[in-house]
Each structure stands twice: as C-alpha cells, then as structure tokens.
mmCIF file of C-alpha atoms in Angstrom:
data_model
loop_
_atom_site.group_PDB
_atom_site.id
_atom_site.type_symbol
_atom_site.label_atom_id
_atom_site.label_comp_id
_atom_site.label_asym_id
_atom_site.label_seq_id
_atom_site.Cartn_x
_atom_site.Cartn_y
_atom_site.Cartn_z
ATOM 1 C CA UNK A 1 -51.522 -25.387 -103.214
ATOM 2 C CA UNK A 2 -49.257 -26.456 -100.795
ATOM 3 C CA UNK A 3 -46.234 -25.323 -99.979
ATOM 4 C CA UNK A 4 -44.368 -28.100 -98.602
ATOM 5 C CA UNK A 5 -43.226 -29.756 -101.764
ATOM 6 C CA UNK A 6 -41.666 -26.333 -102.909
ATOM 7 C CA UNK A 7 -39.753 -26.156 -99.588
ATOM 8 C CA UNK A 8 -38.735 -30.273 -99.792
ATOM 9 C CA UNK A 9 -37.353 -28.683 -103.195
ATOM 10 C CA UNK A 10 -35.618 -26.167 -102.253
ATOM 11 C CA UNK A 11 -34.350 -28.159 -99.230
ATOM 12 C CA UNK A 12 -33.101 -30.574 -101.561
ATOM 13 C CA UNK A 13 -31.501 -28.471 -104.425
ATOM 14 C CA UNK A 14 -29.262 -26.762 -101.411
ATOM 15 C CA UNK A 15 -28.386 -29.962 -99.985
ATOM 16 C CA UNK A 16 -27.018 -31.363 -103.411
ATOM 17 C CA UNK A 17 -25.001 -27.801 -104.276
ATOM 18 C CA UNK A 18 -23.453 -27.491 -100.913
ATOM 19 C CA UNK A 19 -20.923 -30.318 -101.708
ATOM 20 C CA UNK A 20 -20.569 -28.857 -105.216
ATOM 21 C CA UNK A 21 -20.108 -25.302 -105.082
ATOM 22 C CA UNK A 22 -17.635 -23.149 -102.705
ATOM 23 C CA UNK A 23 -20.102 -20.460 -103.017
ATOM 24 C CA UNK A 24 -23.472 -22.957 -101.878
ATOM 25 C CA UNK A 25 -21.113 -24.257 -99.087
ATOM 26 C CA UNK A 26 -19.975 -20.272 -97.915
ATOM 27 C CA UNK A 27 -23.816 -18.944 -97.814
ATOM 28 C CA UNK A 28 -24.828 -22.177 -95.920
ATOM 29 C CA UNK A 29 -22.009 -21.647 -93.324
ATOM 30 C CA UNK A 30 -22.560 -18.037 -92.801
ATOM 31 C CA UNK A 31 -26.728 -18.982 -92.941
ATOM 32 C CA UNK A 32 -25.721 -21.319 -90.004
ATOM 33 C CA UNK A 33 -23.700 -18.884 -87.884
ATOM 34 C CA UNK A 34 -26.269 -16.413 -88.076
ATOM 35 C CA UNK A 35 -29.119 -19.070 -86.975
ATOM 36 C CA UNK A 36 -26.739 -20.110 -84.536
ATOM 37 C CA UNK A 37 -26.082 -16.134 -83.489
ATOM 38 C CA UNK A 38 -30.072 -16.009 -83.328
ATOM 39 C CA UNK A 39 -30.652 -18.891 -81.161
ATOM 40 C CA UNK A 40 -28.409 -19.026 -78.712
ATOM 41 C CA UNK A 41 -28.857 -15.366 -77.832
ATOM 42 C CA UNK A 42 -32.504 -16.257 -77.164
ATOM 43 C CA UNK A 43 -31.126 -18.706 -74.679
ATOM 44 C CA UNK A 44 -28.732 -16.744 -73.075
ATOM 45 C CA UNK A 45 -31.180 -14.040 -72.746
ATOM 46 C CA UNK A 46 -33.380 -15.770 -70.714
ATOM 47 C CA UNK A 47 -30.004 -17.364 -68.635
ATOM 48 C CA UNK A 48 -29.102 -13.551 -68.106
ATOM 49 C CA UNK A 49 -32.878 -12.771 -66.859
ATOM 50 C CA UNK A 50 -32.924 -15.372 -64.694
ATOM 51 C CA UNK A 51 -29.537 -15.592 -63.038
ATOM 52 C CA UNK A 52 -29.455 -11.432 -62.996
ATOM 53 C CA UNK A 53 -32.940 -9.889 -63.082
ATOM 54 C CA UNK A 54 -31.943 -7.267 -66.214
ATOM 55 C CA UNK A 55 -29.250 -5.654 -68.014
ATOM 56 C CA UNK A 56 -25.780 -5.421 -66.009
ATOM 57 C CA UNK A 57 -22.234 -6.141 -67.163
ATOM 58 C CA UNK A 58 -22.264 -9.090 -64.897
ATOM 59 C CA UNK A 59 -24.509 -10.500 -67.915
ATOM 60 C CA UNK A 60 -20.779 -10.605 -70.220
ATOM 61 C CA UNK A 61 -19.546 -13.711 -68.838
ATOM 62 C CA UNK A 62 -22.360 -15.756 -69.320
ATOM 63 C CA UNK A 63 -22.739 -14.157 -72.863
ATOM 64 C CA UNK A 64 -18.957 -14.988 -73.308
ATOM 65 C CA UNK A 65 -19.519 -18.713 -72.514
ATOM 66 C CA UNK A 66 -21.583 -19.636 -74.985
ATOM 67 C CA UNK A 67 -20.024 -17.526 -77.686
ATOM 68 C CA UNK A 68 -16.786 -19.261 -77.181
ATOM 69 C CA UNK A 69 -18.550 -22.221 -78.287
ATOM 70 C CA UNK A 70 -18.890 -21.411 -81.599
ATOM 71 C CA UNK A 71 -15.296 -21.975 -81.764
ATOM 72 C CA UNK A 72 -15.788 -25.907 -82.117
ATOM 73 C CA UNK A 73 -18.996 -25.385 -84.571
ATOM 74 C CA UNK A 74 -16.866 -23.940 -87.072
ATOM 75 C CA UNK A 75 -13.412 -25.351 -86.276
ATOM 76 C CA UNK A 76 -11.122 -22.475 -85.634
ATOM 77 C CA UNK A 77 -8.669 -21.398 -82.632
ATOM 78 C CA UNK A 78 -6.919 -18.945 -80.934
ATOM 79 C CA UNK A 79 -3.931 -18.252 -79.585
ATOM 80 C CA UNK A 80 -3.366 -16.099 -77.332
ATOM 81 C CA UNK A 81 -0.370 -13.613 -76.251
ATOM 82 C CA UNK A 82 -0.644 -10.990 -73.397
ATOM 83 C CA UNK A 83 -3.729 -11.617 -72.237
ATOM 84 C CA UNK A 84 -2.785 -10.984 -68.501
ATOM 85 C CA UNK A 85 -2.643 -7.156 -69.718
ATOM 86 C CA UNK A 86 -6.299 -6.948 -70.160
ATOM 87 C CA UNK A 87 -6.523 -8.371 -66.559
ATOM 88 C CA UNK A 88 -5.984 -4.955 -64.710
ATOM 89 C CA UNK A 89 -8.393 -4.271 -61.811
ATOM 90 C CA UNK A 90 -8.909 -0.714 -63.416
ATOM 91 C CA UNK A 91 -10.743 1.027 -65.942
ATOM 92 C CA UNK A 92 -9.064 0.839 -69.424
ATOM 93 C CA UNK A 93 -10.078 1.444 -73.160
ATOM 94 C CA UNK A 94 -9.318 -1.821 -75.214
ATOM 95 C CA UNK A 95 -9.160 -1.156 -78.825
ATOM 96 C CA UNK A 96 -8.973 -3.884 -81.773
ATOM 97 C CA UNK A 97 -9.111 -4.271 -85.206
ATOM 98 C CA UNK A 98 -12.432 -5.167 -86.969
ATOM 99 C CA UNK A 99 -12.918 -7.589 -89.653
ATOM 100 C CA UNK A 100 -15.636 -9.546 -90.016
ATOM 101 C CA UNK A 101 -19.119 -11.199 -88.563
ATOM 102 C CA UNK A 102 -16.849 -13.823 -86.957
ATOM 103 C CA UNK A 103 -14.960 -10.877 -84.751
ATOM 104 C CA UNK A 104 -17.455 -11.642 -81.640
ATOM 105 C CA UNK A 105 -15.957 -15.111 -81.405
ATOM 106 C CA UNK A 106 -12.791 -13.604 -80.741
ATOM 107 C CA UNK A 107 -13.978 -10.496 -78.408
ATOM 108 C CA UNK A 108 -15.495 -13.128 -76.151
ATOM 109 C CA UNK A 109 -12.420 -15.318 -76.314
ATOM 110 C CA UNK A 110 -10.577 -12.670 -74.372
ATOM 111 C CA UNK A 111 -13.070 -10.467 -73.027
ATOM 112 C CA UNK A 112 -11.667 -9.392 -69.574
ATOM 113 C CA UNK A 113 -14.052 -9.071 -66.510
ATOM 114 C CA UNK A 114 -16.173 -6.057 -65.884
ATOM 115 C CA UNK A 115 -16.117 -4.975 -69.744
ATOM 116 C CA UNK A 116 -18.733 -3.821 -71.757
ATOM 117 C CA UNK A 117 -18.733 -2.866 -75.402
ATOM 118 C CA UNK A 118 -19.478 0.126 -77.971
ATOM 119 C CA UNK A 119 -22.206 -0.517 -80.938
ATOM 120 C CA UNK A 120 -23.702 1.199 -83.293
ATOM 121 C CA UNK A 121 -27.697 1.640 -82.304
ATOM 122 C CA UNK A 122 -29.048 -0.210 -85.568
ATOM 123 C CA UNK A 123 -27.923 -3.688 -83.627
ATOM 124 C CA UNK A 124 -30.135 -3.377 -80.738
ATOM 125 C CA UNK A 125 -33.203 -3.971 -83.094
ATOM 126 C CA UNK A 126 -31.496 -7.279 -84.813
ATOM 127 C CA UNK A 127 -34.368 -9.021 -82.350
ATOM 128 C CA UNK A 128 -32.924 -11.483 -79.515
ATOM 129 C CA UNK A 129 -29.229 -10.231 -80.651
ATOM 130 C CA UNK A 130 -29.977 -6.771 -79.926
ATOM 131 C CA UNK A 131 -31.611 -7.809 -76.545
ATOM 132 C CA UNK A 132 -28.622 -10.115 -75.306
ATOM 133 C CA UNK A 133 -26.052 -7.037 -76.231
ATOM 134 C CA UNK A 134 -28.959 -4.683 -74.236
ATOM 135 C CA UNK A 135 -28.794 -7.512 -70.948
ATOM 136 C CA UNK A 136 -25.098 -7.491 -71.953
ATOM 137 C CA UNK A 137 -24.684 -4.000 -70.521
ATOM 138 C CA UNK A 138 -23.526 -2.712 -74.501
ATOM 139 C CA UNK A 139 -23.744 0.860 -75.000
ATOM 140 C CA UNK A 140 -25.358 1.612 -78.308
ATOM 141 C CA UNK A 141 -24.241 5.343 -80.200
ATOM 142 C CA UNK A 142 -26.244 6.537 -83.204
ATOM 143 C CA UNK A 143 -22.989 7.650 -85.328
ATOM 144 C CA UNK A 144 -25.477 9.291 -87.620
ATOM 145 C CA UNK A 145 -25.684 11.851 -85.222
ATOM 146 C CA UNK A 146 -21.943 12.847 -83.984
ATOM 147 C CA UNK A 147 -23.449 15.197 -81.201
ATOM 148 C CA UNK A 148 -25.636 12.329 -79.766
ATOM 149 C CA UNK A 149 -22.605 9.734 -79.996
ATOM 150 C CA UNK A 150 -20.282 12.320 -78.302
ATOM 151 C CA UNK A 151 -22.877 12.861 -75.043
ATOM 152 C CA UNK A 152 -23.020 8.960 -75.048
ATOM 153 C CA UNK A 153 -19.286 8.897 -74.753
ATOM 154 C CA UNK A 154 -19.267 11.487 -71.733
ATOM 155 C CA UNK A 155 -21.690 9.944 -69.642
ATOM 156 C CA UNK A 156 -19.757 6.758 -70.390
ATOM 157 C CA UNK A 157 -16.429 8.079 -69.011
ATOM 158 C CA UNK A 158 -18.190 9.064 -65.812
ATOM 159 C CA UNK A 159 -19.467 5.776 -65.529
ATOM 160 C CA UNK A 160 -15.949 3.944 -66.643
ATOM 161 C CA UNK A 161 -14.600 5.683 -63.254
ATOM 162 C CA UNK A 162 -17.497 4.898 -60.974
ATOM 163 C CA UNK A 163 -18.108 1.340 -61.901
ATOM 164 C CA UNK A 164 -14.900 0.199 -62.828
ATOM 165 C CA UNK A 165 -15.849 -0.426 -66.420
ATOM 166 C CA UNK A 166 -13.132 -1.597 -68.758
ATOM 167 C CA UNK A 167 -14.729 -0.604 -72.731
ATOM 168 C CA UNK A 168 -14.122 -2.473 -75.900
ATOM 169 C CA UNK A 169 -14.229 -0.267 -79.178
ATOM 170 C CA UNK A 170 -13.328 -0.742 -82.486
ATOM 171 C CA UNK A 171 -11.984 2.650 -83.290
ATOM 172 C CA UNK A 172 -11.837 1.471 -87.303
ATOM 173 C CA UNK A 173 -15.677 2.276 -86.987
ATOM 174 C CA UNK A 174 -16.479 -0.326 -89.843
ATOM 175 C CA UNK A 175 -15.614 -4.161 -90.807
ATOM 176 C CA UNK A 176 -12.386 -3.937 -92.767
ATOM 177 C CA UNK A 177 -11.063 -7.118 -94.880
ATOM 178 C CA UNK A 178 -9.020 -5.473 -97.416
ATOM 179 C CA UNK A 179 -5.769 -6.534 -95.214
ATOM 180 C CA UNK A 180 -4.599 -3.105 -93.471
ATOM 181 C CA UNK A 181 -5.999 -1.527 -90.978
ATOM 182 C CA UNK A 182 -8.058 1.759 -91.629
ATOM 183 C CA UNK A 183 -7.661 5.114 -89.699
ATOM 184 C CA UNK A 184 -8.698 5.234 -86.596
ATOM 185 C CA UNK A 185 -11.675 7.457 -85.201
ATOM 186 C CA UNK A 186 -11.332 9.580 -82.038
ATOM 187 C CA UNK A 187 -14.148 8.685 -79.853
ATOM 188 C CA UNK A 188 -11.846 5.739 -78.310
ATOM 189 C CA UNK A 189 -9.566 8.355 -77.281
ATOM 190 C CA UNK A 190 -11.742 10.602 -76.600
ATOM 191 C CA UNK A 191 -13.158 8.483 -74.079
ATOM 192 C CA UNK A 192 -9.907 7.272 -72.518
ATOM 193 C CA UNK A 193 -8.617 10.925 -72.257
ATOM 194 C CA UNK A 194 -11.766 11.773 -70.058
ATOM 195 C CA UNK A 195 -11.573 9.377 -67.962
ATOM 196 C CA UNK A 196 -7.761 8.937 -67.726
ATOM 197 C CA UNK A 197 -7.646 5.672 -68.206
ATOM 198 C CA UNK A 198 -5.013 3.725 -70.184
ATOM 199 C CA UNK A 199 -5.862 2.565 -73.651
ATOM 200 C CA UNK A 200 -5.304 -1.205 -74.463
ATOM 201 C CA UNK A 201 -4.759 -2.315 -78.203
ATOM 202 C CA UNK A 202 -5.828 -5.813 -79.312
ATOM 203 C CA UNK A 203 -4.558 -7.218 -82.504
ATOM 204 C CA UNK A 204 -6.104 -10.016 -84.751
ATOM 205 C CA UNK A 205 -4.445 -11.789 -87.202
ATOM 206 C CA UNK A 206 -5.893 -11.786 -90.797
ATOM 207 C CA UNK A 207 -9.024 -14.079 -91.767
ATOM 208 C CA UNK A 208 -8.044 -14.168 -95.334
ATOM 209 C CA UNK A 209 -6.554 -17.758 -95.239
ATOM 210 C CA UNK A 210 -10.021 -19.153 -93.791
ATOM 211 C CA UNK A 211 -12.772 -16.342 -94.193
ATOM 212 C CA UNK A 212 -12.831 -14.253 -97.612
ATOM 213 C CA UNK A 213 -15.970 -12.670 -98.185
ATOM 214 C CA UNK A 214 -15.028 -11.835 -101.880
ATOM 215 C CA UNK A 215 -13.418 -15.421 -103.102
ATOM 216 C CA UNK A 216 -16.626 -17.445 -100.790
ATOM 217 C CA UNK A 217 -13.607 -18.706 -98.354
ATOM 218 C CA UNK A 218 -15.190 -20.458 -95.097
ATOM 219 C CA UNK A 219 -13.050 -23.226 -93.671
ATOM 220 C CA UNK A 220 -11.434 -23.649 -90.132
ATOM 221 C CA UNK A 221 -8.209 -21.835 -89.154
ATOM 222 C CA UNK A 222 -6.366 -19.944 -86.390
ATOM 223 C CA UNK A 223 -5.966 -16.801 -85.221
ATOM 224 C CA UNK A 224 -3.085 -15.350 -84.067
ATOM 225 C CA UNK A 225 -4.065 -12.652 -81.202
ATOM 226 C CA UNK A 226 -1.492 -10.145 -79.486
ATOM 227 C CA UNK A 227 -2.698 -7.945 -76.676
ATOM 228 C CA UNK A 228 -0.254 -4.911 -76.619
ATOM 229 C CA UNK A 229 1.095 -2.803 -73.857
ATOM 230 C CA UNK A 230 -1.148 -0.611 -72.515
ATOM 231 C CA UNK A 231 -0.657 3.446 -73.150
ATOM 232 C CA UNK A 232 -0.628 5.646 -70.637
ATOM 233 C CA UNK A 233 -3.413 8.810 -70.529
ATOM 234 C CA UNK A 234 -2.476 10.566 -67.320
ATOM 235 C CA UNK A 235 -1.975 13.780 -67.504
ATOM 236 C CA UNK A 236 -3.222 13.987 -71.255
ATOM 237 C CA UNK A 237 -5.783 16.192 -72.963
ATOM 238 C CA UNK A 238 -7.567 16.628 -76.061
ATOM 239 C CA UNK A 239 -5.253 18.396 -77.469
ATOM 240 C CA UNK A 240 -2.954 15.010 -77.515
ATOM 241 C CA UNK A 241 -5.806 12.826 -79.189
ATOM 242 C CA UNK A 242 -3.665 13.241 -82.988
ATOM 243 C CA UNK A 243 -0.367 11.711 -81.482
ATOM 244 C CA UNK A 244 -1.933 9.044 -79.386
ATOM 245 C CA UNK A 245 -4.086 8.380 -82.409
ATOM 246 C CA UNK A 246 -1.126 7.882 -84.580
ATOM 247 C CA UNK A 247 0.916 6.323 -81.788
ATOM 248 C CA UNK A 248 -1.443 3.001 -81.385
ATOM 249 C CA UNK A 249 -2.328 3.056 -84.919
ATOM 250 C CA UNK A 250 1.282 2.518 -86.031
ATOM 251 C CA UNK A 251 1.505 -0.182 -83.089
ATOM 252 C CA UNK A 252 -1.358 -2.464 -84.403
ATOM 253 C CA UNK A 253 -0.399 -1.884 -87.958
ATOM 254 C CA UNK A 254 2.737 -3.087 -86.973
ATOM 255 C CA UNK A 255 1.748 -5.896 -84.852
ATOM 256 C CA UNK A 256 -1.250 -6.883 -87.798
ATOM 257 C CA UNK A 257 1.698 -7.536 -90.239
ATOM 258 C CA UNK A 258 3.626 -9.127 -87.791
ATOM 259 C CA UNK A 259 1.628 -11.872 -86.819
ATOM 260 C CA UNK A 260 -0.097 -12.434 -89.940
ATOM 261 C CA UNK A 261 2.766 -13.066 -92.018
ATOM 262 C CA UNK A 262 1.580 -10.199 -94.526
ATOM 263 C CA UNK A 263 3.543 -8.196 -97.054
ATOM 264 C CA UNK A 264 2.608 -4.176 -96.513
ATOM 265 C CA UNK A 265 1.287 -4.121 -100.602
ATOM 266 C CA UNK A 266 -2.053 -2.841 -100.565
ATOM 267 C CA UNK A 267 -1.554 0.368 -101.278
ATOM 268 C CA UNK A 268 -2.424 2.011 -97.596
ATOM 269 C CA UNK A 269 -0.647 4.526 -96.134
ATOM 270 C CA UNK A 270 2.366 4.034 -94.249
ATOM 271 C CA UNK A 271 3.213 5.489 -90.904
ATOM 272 C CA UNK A 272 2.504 9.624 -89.905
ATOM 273 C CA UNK A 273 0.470 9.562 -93.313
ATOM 274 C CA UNK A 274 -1.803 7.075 -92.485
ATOM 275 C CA UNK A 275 -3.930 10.284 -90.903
ATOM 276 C CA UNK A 276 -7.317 9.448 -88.683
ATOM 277 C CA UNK A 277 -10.778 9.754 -89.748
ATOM 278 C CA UNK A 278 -12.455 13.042 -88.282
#
C-alpha cells in the first residue's frame, strides 16, 4: 500500500490544527527549531572542516554566526548590558543561568572570543549537533561518573592557562523554568579556583512571557541580558568554593529578579539558605 496518501494526511491534519490549537502551533515551532538545529549544524560542520581542517575553538565564531540567525526565524531579541566584561584578553569562567532549548541562541549572542563550552557527553551523539559542538572545541563530562567529570575539569584548567581559553558553564547543571534559579554545582568553581582565573556571571531574563513549556507558550519576545562584574580567584583555594558559591549565586538571583520584573514567590530559598548542590 502506499504510504504517501497517509503522509499527505497527516501533512494536512497538522497544517489545519496549527492555526487552531496553541498546543499544534508550540510542537510545530519547537519541531522547526530542532530541524533547523539539525540542519544548519550539518552546514556549519562542513564550513568548520573546510575553513579549519578539525576541531579548534577557532570553529565558535563561525558556529556563533549562524546561530544568531535563529534570532529572526523565531522573532525574538536581545539586549545587551556589560558585554565589554566578557571581552578580557584572559582566561575567565563565565557562568549563566539555564532555561531552556532556546538558551544556545543567547550563548552565541554574546559568546566572547576564544571560548569554549561545558556539556554533558550524551550531546555529542545527537548526530551533526554533537559533531558541530565536537569541531566547536566543547568539552563533553559524563556527570554520571563524578570522578571522570572531575579529571575532565583538571586537564581543562591546565589548558584554560595555556591556550587562553575563556569556559562557559552552566553551574545549575540542568534546564530550570520554574522562575528561580537552582543551587549551583561546584565544578565551575572548581575550575576557576585551579586555574585562578576570575569567574564571570551571565544573567538571562525569564522566558515565561514568550516560551512556557507547561502552558504550550511559543511567540517572539526579548530578553533582557546583564553580564556582571567579574569575581576575583587569586589567591583562593578550595577551601573558599562554599562562599564564592553563595557569593555569585545571590548576585544572579538578584540580578534574575531584577531584570525580569519577577516577584521572589516561588517558594525557593532565599539568600545563605539557598545552599549548593554537592
């Protein structure tokens, strides 16, 4: 039997809901952006072979160009305060908040030269997406195992000094909508601590007036996006991790609220209670 008429069908049915249901129209956007995610990292992966023979952080920028493309697709913007801060000609741990599938649109927006990002391993098999984050120069931790994540962090410190690397983490370790930030995991610090570089924090407004994963929200919108003051390592050790933990954890709850116009009511913790994940 063939299969065509079945797929006309089906073809057809979603073209009549989209206009109909908020729900049809969500699943077709997010079916778009990950076609689109697909697609153009197949392109850019074979821009990155060709312009730079293999994987190298000199891969980012053209990585960054097309993502900040997407922008336009889907109809949002950004604006931008303190973004000379990330421009430092020196290694430097930036840290941000982590919300949703859309969150590489906004890393790209402001990715800073000579940076490379954390991942977890799983996203270097998602097929031309894992390649273009391998050509990318992304460092990929298995953070099922805490022992191999933790070796992948030292030799990355050595590395952050020798190459000047600057490296993006989400210390939340997870997507987080539910309009607070979560605690914080150490291995940002960690890393910044043994290599002595400063630590950067990088704050995104909420998606929850355009992007709702629970309520089917996709429309356009802007993000509000403060880069913080950098904070200073020198002369720190481990034993400091806790309070510089706490210390940009307070700052980017802070700023979070701030600049997206959000009351403090979802029942997180406020302040020195808000204690980091081990």
């Amino acid at each position: 039997m063939a299969l065509w008429p079945w797929l006309s069908a089906a073809l057809l049915l979603l073209l009549l809901a989209v206009p109909l249901s908020r729900a049809a129209r969500f699943y077709a956007k997010i079916g778009s952006y990950c076609a689109l995610c697909l697609s153009v990292s197949a392109v850019a992966s074979v821009v990155c072979l060709l312009r730079h023979g293999g994987r190298t952080v000199e891969n980012m920028s053209i990585i960054s160009w097309f993502v900040r493309s997407f922008k336009y697709v889907y109809g949002l913007r950004f604006k931008v305060e303190g973004r000379q801060t990330l421009e430092v000609d020196r290694p430097c741990v930036i840290i941000s908040n982590h919300q949703s599938i859309l969150d590489m649109m906004g890393l790209m927006e402001i990715l800073p030269k000579r940076c490379v990002q954390i991942a977890k391993r799983e996203l270097l098999f998602l097929g031309p997406v894992g390649l273009i984050m391998y050509l990318g120069g992304v460092f990929f931790i298995n953070r099922q195992r805490s022992s191999t994540a933790m070796s992948v962090m030292a030799a990355l410190g050595d590395r952050m000094v020798k190459e000047n690397l600057k490296v993006w983490i989400y210390p939340e370790g997870t997507r987080n909508d539910n309009g607070d930030l979560l605690p914080f995991k150490k291995g940002a610090f960690y890393l910044a601590i043994q290599a002595q570089a400063p630590i950067i924090p990088v704050v995104y407004s909420s998606f929850s007036s355009f992007y709702n994963l629970k309520t089917k929200l996709f429309t356009s919108g802007t993000i509000q996006v403060q880069v913080l003051d950098a904070v200073p390592t020198s002369g720190l050790t481990e034993a400091d991790i806790p309070k510089l933990v706490d210390t940009c954890h307070q700052a980017m709850r802070s700023a979070f609220f701030n600049i997206s116009a959000m009351p403090r009511e979802n029942g997180a913790a406020e302040g020195p209670g808000a204690q980091p994940a081990q």
